[in-house]
C-alpha positions in Angstrom: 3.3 -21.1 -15.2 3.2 -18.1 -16.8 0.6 -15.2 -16.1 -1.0 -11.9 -17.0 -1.3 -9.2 -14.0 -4.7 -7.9 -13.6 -3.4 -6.0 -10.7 -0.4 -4.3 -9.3 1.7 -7.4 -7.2 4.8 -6.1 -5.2 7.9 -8.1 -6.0 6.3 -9.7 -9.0 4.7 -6.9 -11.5 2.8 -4.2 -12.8 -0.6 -4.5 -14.3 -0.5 -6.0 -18.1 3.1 -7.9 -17.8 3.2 -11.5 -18.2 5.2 -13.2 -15.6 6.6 -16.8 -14.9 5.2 -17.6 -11.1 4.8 -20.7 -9.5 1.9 -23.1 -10.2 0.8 -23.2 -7.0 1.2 -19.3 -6.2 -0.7 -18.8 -9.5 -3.4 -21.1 -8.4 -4.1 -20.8 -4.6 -3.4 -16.8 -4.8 -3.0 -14.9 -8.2 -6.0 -16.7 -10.0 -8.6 -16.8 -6.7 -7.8 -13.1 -5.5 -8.2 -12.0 -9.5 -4.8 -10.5 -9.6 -4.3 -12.2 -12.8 -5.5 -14.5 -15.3 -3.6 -17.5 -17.2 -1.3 -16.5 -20.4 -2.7 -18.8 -22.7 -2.9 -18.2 -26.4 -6.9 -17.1 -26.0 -5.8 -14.5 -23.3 -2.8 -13.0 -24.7 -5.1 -11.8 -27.9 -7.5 -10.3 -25.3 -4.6 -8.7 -23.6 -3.5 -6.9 -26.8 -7.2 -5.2 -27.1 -7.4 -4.8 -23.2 -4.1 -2.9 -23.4 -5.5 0.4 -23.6 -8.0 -0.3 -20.2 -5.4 -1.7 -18.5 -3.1 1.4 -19.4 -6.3 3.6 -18.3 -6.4 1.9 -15.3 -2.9 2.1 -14.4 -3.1 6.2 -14.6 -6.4 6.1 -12.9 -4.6 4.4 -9.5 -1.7 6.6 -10.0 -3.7 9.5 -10.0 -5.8 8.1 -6.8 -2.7 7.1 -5.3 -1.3 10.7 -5.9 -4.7 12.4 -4.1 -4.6 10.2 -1.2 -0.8 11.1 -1.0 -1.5 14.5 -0.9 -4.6 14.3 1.6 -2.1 12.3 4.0 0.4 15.3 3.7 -1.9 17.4 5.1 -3.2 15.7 8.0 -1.1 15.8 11.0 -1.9 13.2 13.8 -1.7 13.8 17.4 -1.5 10.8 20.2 -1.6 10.9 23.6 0.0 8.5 25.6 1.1 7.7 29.1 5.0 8.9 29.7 7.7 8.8 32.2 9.6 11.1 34.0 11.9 11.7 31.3 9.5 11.9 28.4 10.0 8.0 27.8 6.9 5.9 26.6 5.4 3.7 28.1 4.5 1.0 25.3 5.2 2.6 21.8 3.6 3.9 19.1 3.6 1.4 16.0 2.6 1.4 13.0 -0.8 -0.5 13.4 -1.9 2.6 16.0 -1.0 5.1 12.9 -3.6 3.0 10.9 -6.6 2.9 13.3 -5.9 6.7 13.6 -6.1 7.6 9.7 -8.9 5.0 9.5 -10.5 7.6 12.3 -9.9 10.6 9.6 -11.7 8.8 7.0 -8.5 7.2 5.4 -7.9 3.6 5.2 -4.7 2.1 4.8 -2.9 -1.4 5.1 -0.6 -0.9 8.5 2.1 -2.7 6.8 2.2 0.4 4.0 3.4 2.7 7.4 7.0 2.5 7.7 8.3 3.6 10.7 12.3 3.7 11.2 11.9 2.2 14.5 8.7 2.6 17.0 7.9 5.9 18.5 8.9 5.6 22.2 9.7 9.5 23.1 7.5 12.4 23.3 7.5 14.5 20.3 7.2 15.2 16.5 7.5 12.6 14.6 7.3 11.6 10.7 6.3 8.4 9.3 6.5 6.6 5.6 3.2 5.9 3.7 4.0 3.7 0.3 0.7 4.1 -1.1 1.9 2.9 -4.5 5.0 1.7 -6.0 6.0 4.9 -7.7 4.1 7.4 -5.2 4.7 7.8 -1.3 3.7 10.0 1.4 4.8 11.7 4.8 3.0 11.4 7.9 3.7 14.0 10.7 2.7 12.8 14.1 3.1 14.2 17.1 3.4 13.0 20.3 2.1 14.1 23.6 1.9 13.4 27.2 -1.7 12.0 28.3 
C-alpha cells in the first residue's frame, strides 16, 4: 500500500515522500495517528499544491527542533542519589529519570530520545544523547552526586 507522510516516521520517511508500507501498518497506525494519508490519484494532486506547506512545515520543526537543542545545551542536570563506599550507585540513573527531570525544567521529551551509552552507576559528570530530530541532536550534561 503505498502512502504520503504527513509527518516525520523514523525508519520509514520524511514528511511529503510517498512510501510502500504494509496494509496493515498503514491502516491500524499511519492512517489513525494521521501520520499519513493514502496515495491515491485524488491525493497525489493535492500533494503537488500542499508541497510548499509541507516544505514550510519541515523548516518550521527544524528550526523548533534546533531551539529546543540549544535550550537542552544549556541546562545542566544535577541528581542526587544514594552511593556506596566507593562512589558506586545504588540503582542507576536511566534514561527515563533524565526525562522526568527535564519534564521538571519545563522541557518534555520522549525517554526513548535519551541515549545513554550505558546507565549512570558512578558518581560524577556525566553526558547524555538527546535525538530531538533526525538531522538535529543535543548534549545533556548531568552530574551526579552523593545524597
Amino acid at each position: 500500500m503505498k502512502v504520503i507522510l504527513k509527518e516525520n516516521v523514523d525508519n520509514l520517511g520524511h514528511i511529503g515522500d510517498i512510501v510502500k508500507v504494509a496494509p496493515g501498518y498503514a491502516r491500524n497506525f499511519l492512517l489513525p495517528k494521521g501520520f499519513a494519508i493514502e496515495a491515491t490519484e485524488k491525493n497525489a494532486k493535492a500533494l503537488d499544491h500542499a508541497k510548499r506547506h509541507l516544505e514550510y512545515k519541515k523548516n518550521k520543526v527544524l528550526e523548533a527542533a534546533k531551539q529546543l537543542a540549544a535550550k537542552i545545551e544549556g541546562l545542566s542536570l544535577s541528581l542526587a542519589h544514594q552511593a556506596g563506599a566507593d562512589d558506586r550507585l545504588f540503582g542507576a540513573v536511566t534514561n527515563m529519570e533524565l526525562a522526568e527531570q527535564l519534564k521538571a525544567n519545563g522541557i518534555e521529551i520522549d525517554r526513548k530520545r535519551i541515549v545513554l551509552a550505558e546507565p549512570i552507576k558512578q558518581l560524577g559528570e556525566f553526558t547524555a544523547t538527546v535525538k530531538i530530530h533526525p538531522e538535529v541532536s543535543a548534549t545533556l550534561k548531568v552530574a551526579v552526586t552523593k545524597a
